[in-house]
Coordinates of C-alpha atoms and ligand atoms in Angstrom, one line a residue:
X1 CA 0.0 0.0 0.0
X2 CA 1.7 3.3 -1.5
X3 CA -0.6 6.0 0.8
X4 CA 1.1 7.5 3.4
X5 CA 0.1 6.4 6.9
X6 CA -1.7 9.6 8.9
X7 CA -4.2 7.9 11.4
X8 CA -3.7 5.2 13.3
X9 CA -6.0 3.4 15.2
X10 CA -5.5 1.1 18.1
X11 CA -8.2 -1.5 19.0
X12 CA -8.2 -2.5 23.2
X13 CA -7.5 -0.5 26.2
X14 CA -5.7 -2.8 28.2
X15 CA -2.4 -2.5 29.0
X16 CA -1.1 -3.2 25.8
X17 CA -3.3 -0.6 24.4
X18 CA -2.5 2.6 26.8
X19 CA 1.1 1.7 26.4
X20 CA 0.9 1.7 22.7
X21 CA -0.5 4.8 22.2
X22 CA 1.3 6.8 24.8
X23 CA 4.9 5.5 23.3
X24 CA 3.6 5.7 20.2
X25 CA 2.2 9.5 20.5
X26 CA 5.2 10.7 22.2
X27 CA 7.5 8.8 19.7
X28 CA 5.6 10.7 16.5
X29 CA 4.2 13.7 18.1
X30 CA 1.9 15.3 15.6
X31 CA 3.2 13.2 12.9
X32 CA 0.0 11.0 12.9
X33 CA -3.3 10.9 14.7
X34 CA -3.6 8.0 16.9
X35 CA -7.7 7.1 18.0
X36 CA -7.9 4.3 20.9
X37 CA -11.3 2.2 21.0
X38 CA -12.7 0.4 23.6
X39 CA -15.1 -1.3 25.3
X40 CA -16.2 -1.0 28.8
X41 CA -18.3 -4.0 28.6
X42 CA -15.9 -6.0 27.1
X43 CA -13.3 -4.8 29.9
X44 CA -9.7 -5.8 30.4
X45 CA -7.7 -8.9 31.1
X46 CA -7.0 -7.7 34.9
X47 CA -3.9 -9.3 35.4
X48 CA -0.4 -8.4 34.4
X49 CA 1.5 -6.3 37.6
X50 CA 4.9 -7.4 38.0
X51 CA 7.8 -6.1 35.2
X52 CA 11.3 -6.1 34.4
X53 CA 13.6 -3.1 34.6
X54 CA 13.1 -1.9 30.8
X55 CA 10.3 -0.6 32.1
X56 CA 11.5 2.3 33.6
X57 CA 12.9 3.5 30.2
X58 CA 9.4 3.5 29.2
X59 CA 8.7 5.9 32.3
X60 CA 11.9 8.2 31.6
X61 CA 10.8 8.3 27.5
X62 CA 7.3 9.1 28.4
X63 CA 8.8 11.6 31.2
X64 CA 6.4 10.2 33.9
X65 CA 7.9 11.1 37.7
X66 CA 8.5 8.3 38.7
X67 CA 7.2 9.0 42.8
X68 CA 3.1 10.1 41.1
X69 CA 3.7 6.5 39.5
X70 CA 4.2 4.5 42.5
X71 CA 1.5 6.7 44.3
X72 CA -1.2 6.1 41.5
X73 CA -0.5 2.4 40.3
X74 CA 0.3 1.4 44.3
X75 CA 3.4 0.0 42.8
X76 CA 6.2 -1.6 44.7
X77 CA 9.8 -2.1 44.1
X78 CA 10.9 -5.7 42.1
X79 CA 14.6 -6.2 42.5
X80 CA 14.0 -9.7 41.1
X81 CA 11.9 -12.9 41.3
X82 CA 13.0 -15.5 43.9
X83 CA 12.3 -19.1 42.5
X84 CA 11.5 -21.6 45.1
X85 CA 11.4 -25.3 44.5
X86 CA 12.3 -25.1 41.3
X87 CA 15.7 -27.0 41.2
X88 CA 14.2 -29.4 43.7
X89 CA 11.9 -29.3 46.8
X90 CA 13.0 -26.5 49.7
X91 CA 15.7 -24.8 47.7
X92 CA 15.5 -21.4 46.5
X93 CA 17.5 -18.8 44.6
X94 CA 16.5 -15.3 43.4
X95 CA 17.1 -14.2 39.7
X96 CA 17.9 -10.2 40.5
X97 CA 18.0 -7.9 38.0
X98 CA 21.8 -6.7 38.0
X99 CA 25.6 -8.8 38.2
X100 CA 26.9 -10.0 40.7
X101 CA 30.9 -9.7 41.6
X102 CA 32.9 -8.0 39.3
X103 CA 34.5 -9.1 36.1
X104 CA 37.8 -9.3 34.7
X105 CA 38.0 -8.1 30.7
X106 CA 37.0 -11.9 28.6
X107 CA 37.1 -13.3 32.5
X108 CA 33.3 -12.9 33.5
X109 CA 33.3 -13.1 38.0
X110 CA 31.5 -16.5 37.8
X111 CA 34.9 -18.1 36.5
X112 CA 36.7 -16.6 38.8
X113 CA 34.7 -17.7 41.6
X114 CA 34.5 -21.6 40.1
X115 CA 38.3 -20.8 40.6
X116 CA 38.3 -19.8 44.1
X117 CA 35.6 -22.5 45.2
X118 CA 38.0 -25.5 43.9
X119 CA 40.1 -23.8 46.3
X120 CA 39.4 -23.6 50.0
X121 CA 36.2 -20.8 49.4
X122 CA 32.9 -22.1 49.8
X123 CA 31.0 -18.6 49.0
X124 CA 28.4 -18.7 46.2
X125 CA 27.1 -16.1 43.6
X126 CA 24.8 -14.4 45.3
X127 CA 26.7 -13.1 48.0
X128 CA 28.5 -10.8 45.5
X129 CA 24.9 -9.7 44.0
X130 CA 23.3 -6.5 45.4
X131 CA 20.2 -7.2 44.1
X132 CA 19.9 -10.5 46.2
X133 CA 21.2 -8.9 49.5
X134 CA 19.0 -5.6 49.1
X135 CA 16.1 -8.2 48.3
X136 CA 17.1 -10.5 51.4
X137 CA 17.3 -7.4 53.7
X138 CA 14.2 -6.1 52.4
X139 CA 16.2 -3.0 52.1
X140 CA 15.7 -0.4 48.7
X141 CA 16.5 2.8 47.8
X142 CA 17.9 4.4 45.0
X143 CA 21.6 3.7 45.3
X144 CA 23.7 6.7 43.3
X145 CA 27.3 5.2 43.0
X146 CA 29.9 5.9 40.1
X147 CA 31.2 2.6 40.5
X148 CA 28.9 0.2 38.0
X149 CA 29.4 -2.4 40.5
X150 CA 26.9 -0.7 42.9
X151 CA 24.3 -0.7 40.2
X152 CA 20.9 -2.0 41.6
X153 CA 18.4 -2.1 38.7
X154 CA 15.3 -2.3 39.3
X155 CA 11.5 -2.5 38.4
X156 CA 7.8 -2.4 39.8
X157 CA 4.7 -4.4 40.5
X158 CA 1.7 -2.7 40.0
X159 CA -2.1 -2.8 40.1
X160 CA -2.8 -3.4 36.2
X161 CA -5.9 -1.7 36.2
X162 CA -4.5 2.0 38.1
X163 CA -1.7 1.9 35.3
X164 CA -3.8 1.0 32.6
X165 CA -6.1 4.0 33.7
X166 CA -2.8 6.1 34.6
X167 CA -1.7 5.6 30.5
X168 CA -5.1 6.9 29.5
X169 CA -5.1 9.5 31.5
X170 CA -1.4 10.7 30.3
X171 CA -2.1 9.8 26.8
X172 CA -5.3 11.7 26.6
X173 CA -3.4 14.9 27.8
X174 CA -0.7 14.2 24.8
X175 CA -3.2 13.9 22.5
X176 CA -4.7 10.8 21.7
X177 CA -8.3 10.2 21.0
X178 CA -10.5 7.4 22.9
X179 CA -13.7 6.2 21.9
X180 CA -15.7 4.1 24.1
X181 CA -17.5 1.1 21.8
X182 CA -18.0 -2.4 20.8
X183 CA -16.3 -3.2 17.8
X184 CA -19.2 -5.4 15.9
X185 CA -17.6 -5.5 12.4
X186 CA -14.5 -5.2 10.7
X187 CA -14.7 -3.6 7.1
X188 CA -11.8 -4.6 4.4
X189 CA -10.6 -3.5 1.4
X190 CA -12.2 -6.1 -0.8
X191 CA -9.1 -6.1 -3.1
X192 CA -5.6 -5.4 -0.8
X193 CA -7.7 -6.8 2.1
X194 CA -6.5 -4.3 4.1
X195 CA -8.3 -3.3 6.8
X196 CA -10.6 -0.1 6.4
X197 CA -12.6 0.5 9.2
X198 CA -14.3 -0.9 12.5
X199 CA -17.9 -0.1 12.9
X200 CA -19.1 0.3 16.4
X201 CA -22.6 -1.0 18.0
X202 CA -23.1 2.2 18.2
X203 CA -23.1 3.2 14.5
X204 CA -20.2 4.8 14.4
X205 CA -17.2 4.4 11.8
X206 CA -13.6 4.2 12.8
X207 CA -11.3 4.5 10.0
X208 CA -7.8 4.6 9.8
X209 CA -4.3 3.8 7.6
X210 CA -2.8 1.2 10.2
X211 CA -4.5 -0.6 13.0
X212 CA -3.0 -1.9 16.3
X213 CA -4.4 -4.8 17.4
X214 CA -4.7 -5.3 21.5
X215 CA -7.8 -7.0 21.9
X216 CA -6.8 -9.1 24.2
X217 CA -5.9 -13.6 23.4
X218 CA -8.6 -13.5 20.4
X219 CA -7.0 -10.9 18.5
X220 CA -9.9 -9.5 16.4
X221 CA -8.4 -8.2 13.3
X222 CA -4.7 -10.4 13.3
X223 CA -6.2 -13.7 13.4
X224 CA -10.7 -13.3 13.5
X225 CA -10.2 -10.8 10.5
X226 CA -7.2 -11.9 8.9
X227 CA -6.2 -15.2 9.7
X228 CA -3.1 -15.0 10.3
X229 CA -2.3 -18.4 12.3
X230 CA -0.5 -19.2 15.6
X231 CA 2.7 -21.2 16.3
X232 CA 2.3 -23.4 18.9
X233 CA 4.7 -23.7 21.8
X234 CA 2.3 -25.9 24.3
X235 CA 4.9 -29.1 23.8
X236 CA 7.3 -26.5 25.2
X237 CA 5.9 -24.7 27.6
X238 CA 3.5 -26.9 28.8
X239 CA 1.6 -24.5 31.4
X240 CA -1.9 -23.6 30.0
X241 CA -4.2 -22.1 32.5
X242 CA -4.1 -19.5 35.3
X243 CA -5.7 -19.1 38.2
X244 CA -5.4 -15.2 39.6
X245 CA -6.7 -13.9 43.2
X246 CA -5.9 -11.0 45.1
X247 CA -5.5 -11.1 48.6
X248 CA -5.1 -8.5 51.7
X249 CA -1.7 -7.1 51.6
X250 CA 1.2 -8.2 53.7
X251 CA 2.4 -6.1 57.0
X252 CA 6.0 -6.5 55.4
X253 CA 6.0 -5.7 51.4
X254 CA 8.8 -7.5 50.0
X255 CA 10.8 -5.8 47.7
X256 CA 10.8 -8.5 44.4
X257 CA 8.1 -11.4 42.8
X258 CA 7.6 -14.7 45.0
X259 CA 7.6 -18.1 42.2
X260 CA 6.9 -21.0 43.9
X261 CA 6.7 -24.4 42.3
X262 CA 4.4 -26.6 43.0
X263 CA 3.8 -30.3 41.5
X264 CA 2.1 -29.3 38.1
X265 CA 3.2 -25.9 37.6
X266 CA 3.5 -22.8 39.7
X267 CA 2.5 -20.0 42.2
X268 CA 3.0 -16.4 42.3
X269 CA 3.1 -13.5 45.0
X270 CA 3.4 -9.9 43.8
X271 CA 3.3 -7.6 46.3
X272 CA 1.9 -4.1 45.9
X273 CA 0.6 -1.1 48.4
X274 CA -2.5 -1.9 49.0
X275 CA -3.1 -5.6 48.0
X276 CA -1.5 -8.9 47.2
X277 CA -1.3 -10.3 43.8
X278 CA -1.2 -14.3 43.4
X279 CA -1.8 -16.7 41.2
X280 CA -1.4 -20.6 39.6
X281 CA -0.2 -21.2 36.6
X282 CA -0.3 -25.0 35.7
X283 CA -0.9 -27.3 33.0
X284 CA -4.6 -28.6 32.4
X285 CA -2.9 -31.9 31.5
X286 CA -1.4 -32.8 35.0
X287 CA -3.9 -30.9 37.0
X288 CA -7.8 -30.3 37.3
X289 CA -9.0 -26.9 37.6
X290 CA -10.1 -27.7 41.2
X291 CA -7.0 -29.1 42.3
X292 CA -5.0 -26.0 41.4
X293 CA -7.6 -23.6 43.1
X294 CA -7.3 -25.7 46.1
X295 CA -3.0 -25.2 45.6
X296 CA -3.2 -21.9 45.4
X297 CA -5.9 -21.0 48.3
X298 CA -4.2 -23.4 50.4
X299 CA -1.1 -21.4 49.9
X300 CA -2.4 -18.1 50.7
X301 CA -0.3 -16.3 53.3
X302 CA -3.3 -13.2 53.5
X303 CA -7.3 -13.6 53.1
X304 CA -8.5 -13.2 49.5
X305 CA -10.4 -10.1 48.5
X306 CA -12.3 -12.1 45.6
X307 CA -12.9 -14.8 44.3
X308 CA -10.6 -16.6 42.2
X309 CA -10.3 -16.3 38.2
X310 CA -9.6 -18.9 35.5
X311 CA -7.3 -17.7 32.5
X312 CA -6.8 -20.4 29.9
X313 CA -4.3 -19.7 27.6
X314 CA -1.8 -21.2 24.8
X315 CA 1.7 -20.5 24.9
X316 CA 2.7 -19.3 21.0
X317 CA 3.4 -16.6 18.9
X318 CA 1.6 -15.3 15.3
X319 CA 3.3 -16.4 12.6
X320 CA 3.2 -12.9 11.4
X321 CA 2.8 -9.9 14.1
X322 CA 2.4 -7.7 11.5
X323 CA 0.2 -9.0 8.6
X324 CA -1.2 -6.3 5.9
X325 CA -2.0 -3.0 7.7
X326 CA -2.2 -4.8 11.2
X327 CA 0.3 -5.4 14.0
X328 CA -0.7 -7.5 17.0
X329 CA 0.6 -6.1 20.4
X330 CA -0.1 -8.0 23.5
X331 CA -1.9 -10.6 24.2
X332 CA -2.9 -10.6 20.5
X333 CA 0.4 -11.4 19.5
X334 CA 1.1 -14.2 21.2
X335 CA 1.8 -14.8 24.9
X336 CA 4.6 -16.7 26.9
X337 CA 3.5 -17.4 30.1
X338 CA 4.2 -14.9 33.0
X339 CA 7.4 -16.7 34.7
X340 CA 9.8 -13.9 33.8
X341 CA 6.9 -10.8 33.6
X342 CA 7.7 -10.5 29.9
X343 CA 4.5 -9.1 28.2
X344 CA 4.1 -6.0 28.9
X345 CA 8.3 -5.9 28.4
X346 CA 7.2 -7.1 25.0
X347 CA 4.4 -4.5 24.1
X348 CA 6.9 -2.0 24.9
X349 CA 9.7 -3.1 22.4
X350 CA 7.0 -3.7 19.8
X351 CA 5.9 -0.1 19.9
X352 CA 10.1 1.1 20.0
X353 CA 10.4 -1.4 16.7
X354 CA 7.4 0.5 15.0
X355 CA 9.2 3.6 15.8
X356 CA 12.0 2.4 14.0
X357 CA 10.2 0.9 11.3
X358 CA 7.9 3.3 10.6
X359 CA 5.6 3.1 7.4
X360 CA 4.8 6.7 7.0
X361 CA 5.2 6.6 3.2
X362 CA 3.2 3.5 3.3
X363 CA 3.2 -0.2 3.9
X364 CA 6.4 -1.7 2.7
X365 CA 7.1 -5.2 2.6
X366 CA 10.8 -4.5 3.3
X367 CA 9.6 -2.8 6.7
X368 CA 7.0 -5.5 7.6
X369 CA 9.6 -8.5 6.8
X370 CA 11.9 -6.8 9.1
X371 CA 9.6 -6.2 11.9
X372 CA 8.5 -9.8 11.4
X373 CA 12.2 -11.1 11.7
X374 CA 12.6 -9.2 14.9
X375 CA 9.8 -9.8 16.4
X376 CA 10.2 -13.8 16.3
X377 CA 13.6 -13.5 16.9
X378 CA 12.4 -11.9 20.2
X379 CA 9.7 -14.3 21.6
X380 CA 12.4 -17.3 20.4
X381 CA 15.1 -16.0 22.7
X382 CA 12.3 -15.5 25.5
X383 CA 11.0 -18.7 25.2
X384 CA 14.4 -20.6 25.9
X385 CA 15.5 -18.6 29.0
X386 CA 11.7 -19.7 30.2
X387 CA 12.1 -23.5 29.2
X388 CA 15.4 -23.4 31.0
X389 CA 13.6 -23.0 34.3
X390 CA 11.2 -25.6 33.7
X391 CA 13.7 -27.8 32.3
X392 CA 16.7 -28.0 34.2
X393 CA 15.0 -29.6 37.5
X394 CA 16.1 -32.2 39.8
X395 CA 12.3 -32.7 40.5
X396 CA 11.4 -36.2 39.9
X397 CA 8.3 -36.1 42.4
X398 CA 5.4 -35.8 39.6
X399 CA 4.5 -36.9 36.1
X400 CA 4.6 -32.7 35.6
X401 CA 8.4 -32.7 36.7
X402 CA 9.2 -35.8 34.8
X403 CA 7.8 -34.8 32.0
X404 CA 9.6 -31.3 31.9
X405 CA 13.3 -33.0 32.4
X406 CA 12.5 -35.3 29.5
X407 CA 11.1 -32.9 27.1
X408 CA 12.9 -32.5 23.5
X409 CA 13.8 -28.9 24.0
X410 CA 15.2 -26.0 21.1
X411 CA 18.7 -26.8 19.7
X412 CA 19.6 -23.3 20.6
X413 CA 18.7 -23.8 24.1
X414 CA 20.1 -27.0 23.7
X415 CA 23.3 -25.5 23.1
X416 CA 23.6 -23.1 25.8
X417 CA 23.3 -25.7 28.2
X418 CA 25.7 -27.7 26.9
X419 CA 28.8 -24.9 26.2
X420 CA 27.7 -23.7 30.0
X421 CA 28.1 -27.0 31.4
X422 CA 31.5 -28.1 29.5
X423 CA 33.7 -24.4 30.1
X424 CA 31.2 -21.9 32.1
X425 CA 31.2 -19.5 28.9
X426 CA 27.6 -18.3 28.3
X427 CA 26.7 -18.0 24.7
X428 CA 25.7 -13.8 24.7
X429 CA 23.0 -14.2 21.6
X430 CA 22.9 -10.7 19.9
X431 CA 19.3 -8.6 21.4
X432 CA 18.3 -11.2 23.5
X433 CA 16.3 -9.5 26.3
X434 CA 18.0 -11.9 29.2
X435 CA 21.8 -10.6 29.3
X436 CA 24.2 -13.4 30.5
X437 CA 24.0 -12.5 34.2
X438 CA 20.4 -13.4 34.0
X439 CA 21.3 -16.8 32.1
X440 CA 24.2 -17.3 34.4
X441 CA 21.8 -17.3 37.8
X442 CA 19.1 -19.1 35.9
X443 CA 21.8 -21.6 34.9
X444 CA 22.9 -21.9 38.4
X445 CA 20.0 -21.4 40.2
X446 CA 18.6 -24.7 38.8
X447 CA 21.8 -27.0 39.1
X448 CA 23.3 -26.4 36.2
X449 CA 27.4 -25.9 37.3
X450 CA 29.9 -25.9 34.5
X451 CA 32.9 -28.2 35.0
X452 CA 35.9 -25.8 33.8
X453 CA 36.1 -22.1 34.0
X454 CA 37.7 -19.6 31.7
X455 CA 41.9 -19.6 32.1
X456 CA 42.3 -15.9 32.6
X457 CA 41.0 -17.0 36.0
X458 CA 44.5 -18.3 37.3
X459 CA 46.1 -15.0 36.3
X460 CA 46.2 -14.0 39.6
X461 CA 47.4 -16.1 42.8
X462 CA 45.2 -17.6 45.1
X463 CA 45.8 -15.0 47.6
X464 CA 45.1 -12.2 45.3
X465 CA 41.9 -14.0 44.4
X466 CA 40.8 -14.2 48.0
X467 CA 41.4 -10.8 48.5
X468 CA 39.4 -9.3 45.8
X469 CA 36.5 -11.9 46.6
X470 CA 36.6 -10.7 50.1
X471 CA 36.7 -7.1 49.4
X472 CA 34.2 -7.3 46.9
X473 CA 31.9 -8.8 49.3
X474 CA 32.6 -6.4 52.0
X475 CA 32.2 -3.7 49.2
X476 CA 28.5 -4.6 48.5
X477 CA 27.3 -5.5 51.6
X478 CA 28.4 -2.4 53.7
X479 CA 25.6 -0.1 52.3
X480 CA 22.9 -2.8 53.1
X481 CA 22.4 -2.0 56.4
X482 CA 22.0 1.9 56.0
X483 CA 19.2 1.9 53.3
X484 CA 16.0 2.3 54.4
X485 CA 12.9 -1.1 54.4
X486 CA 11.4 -1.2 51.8
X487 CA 8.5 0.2 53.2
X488 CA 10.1 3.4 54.7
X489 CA 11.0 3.4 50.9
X490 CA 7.9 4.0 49.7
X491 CA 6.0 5.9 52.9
X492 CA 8.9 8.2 52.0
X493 CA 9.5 8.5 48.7
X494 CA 5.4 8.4 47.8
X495 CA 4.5 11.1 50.7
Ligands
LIG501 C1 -2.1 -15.2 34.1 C2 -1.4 -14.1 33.5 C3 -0.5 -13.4 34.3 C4 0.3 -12.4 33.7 N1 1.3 -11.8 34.4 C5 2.0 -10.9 33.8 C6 3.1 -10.2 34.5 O1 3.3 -10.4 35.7 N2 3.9 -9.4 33.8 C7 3.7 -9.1 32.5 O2 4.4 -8.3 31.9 N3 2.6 -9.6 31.8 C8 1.8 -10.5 32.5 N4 0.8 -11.0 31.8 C9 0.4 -10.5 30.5 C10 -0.4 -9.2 30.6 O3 -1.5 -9.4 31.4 C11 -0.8 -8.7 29.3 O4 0.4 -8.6 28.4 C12 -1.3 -7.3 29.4 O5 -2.3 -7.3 30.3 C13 -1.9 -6.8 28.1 O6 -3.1 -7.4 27.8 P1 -3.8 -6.8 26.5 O7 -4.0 -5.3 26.6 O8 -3.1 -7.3 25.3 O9 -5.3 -7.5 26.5 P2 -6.6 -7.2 27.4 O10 -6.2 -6.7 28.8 O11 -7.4 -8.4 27.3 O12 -7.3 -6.0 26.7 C14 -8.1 -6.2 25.5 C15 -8.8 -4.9 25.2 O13 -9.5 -5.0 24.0 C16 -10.8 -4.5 24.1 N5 -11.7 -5.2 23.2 C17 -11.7 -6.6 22.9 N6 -12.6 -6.8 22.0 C18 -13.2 -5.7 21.7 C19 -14.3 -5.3 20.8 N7 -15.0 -6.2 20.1 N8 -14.6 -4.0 20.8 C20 -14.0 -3.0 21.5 N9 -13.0 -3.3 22.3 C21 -12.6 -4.6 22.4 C22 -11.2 -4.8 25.5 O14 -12.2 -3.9 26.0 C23 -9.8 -4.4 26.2 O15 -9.8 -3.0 26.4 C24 0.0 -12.0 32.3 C25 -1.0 -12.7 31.6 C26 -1.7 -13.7 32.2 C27 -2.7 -14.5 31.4

C-alpha cells in the first residue's frame, strides 16, 4: 500500500493498548493521529503487575515522575523474582535484576569464583549480587554510586488496572483520541484486504491507515479478520491455565516477585501497596482446575479479596505480528507465560520497533519482513531462557516434573546448556532481552554448574583471588544496612 500512513488506530484498552498509544504519540508527536477504541463492557484482562527493569525506560521516554507513578499504580519495588522449589523441593535462589561480583576483561566473575571455590572458598554467587542482599534485607532505595558495581536495577509491580487508567489518563493529555465502543464489524478492502474500518454497536465508523491490534488472546483483526495463524509452543511450555486472586496485603512488602513451584506448575506473589497479587499457573494436563484452586488458596499467606479467576491460555506466537495494515501487540500477538513478567516488556519493544520501522510513506514489505524477523527472533530468545527454568530440575516427584526434564527442548537452548556445562562461557545471543548474568543465575540457580572455568582465572594467585572476593563482598554489603525497608521506601519516597 503506497498511501502514506496519517491515522492510526489502536483497538483495546488494556495494557497493551495505553502503552501503545502513549509510546507511540510521544514517539511521532503530531506526525499522525492516533484514535484508541474500547469497550467497557468488554473490559480488560486484569492481570499483568509485575515487570522487568526496561520498564523504567518506558517511564523516563514518556517523562512520567516516577514517585506520582508508584503513588497512583500502588506499585512496589521488584529487585527480582525468587524461584522456590524449582531446582528441587526447599531450595531457593532469586534471579535479580543486575551482576553479581565484578568481572575481569574476557574473564566474567562466575569463572573466577569456580576458581576460588575449587580452592578452600565455599561462598556462592549471590553473596556478590546486590540485588539478592537488598532483596534478602528487604532494604531499597535508590543507590547513586559511580562505581557500575553498585548498580541495583530495578523494576515495579503494580495494580494493572491503576496503570492502565494512569496511560489513559497521560495519553489523553498528549493527545490521543479514545472512543468508548463495541467493535461489531471489521470492514476490508475487498481487493488489498487491508483493513478499512471498525464499525461500532453504536453506528459509528472508525477509519484509519494502520491498525493496532490489542484485543486481548482472540485478537480480532490479526487472526478473526485476517487469519493470520499461531505457532504453537504448548509441547514446550506446557503451562496452560491461570488461576489469579488478590488477597489483603502483607504487614511486610517484600521488595521483588515470589515463584513457587508446585507439582504441576507454579504459584506467584506480587506484592503491591495496598493488596497482594497471586496466582497458579499449571498445565490442564497434570492438573484439574479444582486441584489447582485448592493449591493456590491453600497457599495463601493473606485472606482473599475475591474470588478466584480462570485464565486459559496457549503458549505461542503469530506467525506474522504484522500482517497487511495490522500489528498485533499484547496478548494478540502471542503470549509466553508470565514466569519472567515478559509481556508487557514485550508491548513496549513492539511499539520502540514500529518507531524504528515506521511506514509513513506507506506499507512496505521490506519494513514488515523486518519487523517480522525481529519480532520472532524476540519471543524465540524469550521462550528458551523460560524452558530453561522448567527444564533444568532435579524434580522427579510428579509426572509434571518428569515430563519437563525429559522434554525434547530448542537446539539453541540446547546448546547453551551444553557450552555452560562443558567451560562456564555463556553464549551472549545478539538482542536477547535476558543478558548473560540473567542466564548465568538461571543456569545456576537450577543445578546447572559448568565443569571448567575460563583460564584468565588463574592470572592472579590464590591469595590475590581471595582478597578481591573478600573485598568485593565487603564492598557490597556495607551499604545494606543503611538503606531504608522497603516500606520506609515507599511511605517516603510516595509522601
Ligand atoms: C495469568 C497471567 C499473568 C500475567 N502476568 C504478567 C506479568 O506479571 N507481567 C507481565 O508483563 N505480563 C503479564 N501477563 C500478560 C499481561 O497481562 C498482558 O500482556 C497485558 O495485560 C496486556 O493485555 P492486552 O492489553 O493485550 O489485553 P486485554 O487486557 O485483554 O485488553 C483487551 C482490550 O481489547 C478490548 N476489546 C476486545 N474486543 C473488543 C471489541 N470487540 N470492541 C472493543 N474493544 C474490544 C477490551 O475492551 C480491552 O480493552 C500475564 C498474563 C496472564 C494471562
Amino acid at each position: 500500500m503506497n498511501s502514506s500512513v496519517n491515522k492510526v488506530v489502536i483497538l483495546g484498552g488494556g495494557t497493551s493498548g495505553w502503552i501503545s498509544a502513549a509510546l507511540l504519540k510521544k514517539i511521532m508527536g503530531s506526525t499522525i493521529a492516533i484514535e484508541l477504541v474500547e469497550s467497557d463492557d468488554i473490559g480488560t484482562i486484569g492481570v499483568g503487575e509485575a515487570t522487568i527493569p526496561p520498564i523504567r525506560d518506558l517511564n523516563n521516554v514518556l517523562g512520567i515522575n516516577e514517585a506520582d507513578f508508584l503513588r497512583e499504580t500502588k506499585a512496589t519495588i521488584k529487585l527480582g523474582i525468587n524461584f522456590e522449589n524449582w531446582k528441587s523441593q526447599g531450595h531457593s535462589y532469586l534471579h535479580g535484576f543486575g551482576a553479581a561480583g565484578k568481572s575481569l576483561p574476557f574473564c566474567p566473575f562466575h569463572h573466577l569464583l569456580k576458581r576460588a571455590n575449587q580452592l578452600e572458598d565455599d561462598s556462592h554467587l549471590w553473596q556478590y549480587d546486590l540485588n539478592h542482599l537488598c532483596a534478602k534485607a528487604g532494604r531499597f532505595a535508590q543507590i547513586k554510586s559511580h562505581d557500575p558495581i553498585m548498580n541495583l536495577p530495578y523494576a515495579y509491580h503494580f495494580d494493572a488496572g491503576l496503570y492502565a487508567k494512569y496511560l489513559r489518563k497521560y495519553s489523553e493529555k498528549i493527545g490521543v483520541i479514545r472512543t468508548e465502543g463495541l467493535v461489531e464489524h471489521v470492514e476490508q478492502c475487498s481487493t488489498s484486504g487491508y483493513i478499512k474500518s471498525l464499525h461500532l454497536k453504536n453506528g459509528r465508523v472508525i477509519s484509519g491507515d494502520l491498525f493496532l491490534d490489542c484485543s486481548g488472546f482472540k485478537g480480532l483483526l490479526i487472526q478473526e479478520k485476517l487469519r493470520t495463524g499461531y505457532e504453537d509452543w504448548s509441547h514446550l511450555l506446557q503451562c496452560d491455565r491461570a488461576i489469579a486472586v488478590p488477597s489483603e496485603r502483607l504487614e511486610q512488602t517484600l521488595p521483588y516477585t515470589r515463584s513457587i513451584a508446585h507439582t504441576a506448575g507454579w504459584q506467584w506473589r506480587i506484592p503491591l501497596q495496598h493488596r497482594n497479587g497471586n496466582g497458579m499457573v499449571y498445565s490442564s494436563s497434570h492438573c484439574s482446575e479444582q486441584q489447582a484452586i485448592d493449591t493456590l488458596m491453600n497457599n495463601l499467606t493473606s485472606k482473599a479479596i475475591a474470588d478466584p479467576k480462570v485464565i486459559k491460555f496457549q503458549t505461542g506466537r503469530r506467525y506474522q505480528q504484522w500482517n497487511k495494515n495490522v500489528l498485533a501487540i499484547g496478548l494478540s500477538s502471542g503470549f509466553l507465560e508470565p514466569l519472567e513478567s515478559t509481556s508487557i516488556h514485550l508491548v513496549q519493544s513492539a511499539i520502540v520497533r514500529l518507531g524504528h520501522l515506521f511506514p509513513h510513506h506507506g506499507i512496505d514489505s521490506l519494513l514488515v519482513d523486518e519487523y517480522n524477523k525481529q519480532s520472532a527472533l524476540e519471543f524465540e530468545q524469550i521462550r528458551d531462557f523460560l524452558v530453561l527454568h522448567y527444564h533444568a530440575t532435579e524434580r522427579t516427584d510428579s509426572d509434571f516434573w518428569q515430563d519437563m526434564r525429559h522434554m525434547k527442548i530448542p537446539d539453541s537452548l540446547a546448546l547453551k546448556i551444553e557450552m555452560f556445562k562443558h567451560n562456564g562461557r555463556l553464549t551472549n545471543t545478539k538482542n536477547d532481552l535476558f543478558t548473560e548474568h540473567s542466564w548465568l543465575q538461571v543456569m545456576l540457580g537450577q543445578g546447572i554448574v559448568p565443569q571448567d572455568y575460563h583460564p584468565l582465572a588463574n592470572s592472579m594467585s590464590d591469595e590475590k583471588l581471595a582478597v578481591m572476593l573478600r573485598k568485593i563482598k565487603e564492598i557490597k554489603q556495607e551499604p545494606i544496612d543503611k538503606l531504608p525497608t522497603h516500606d520506609e521506601f515507599l511511605a517516603m519516597f510516595c509522601s
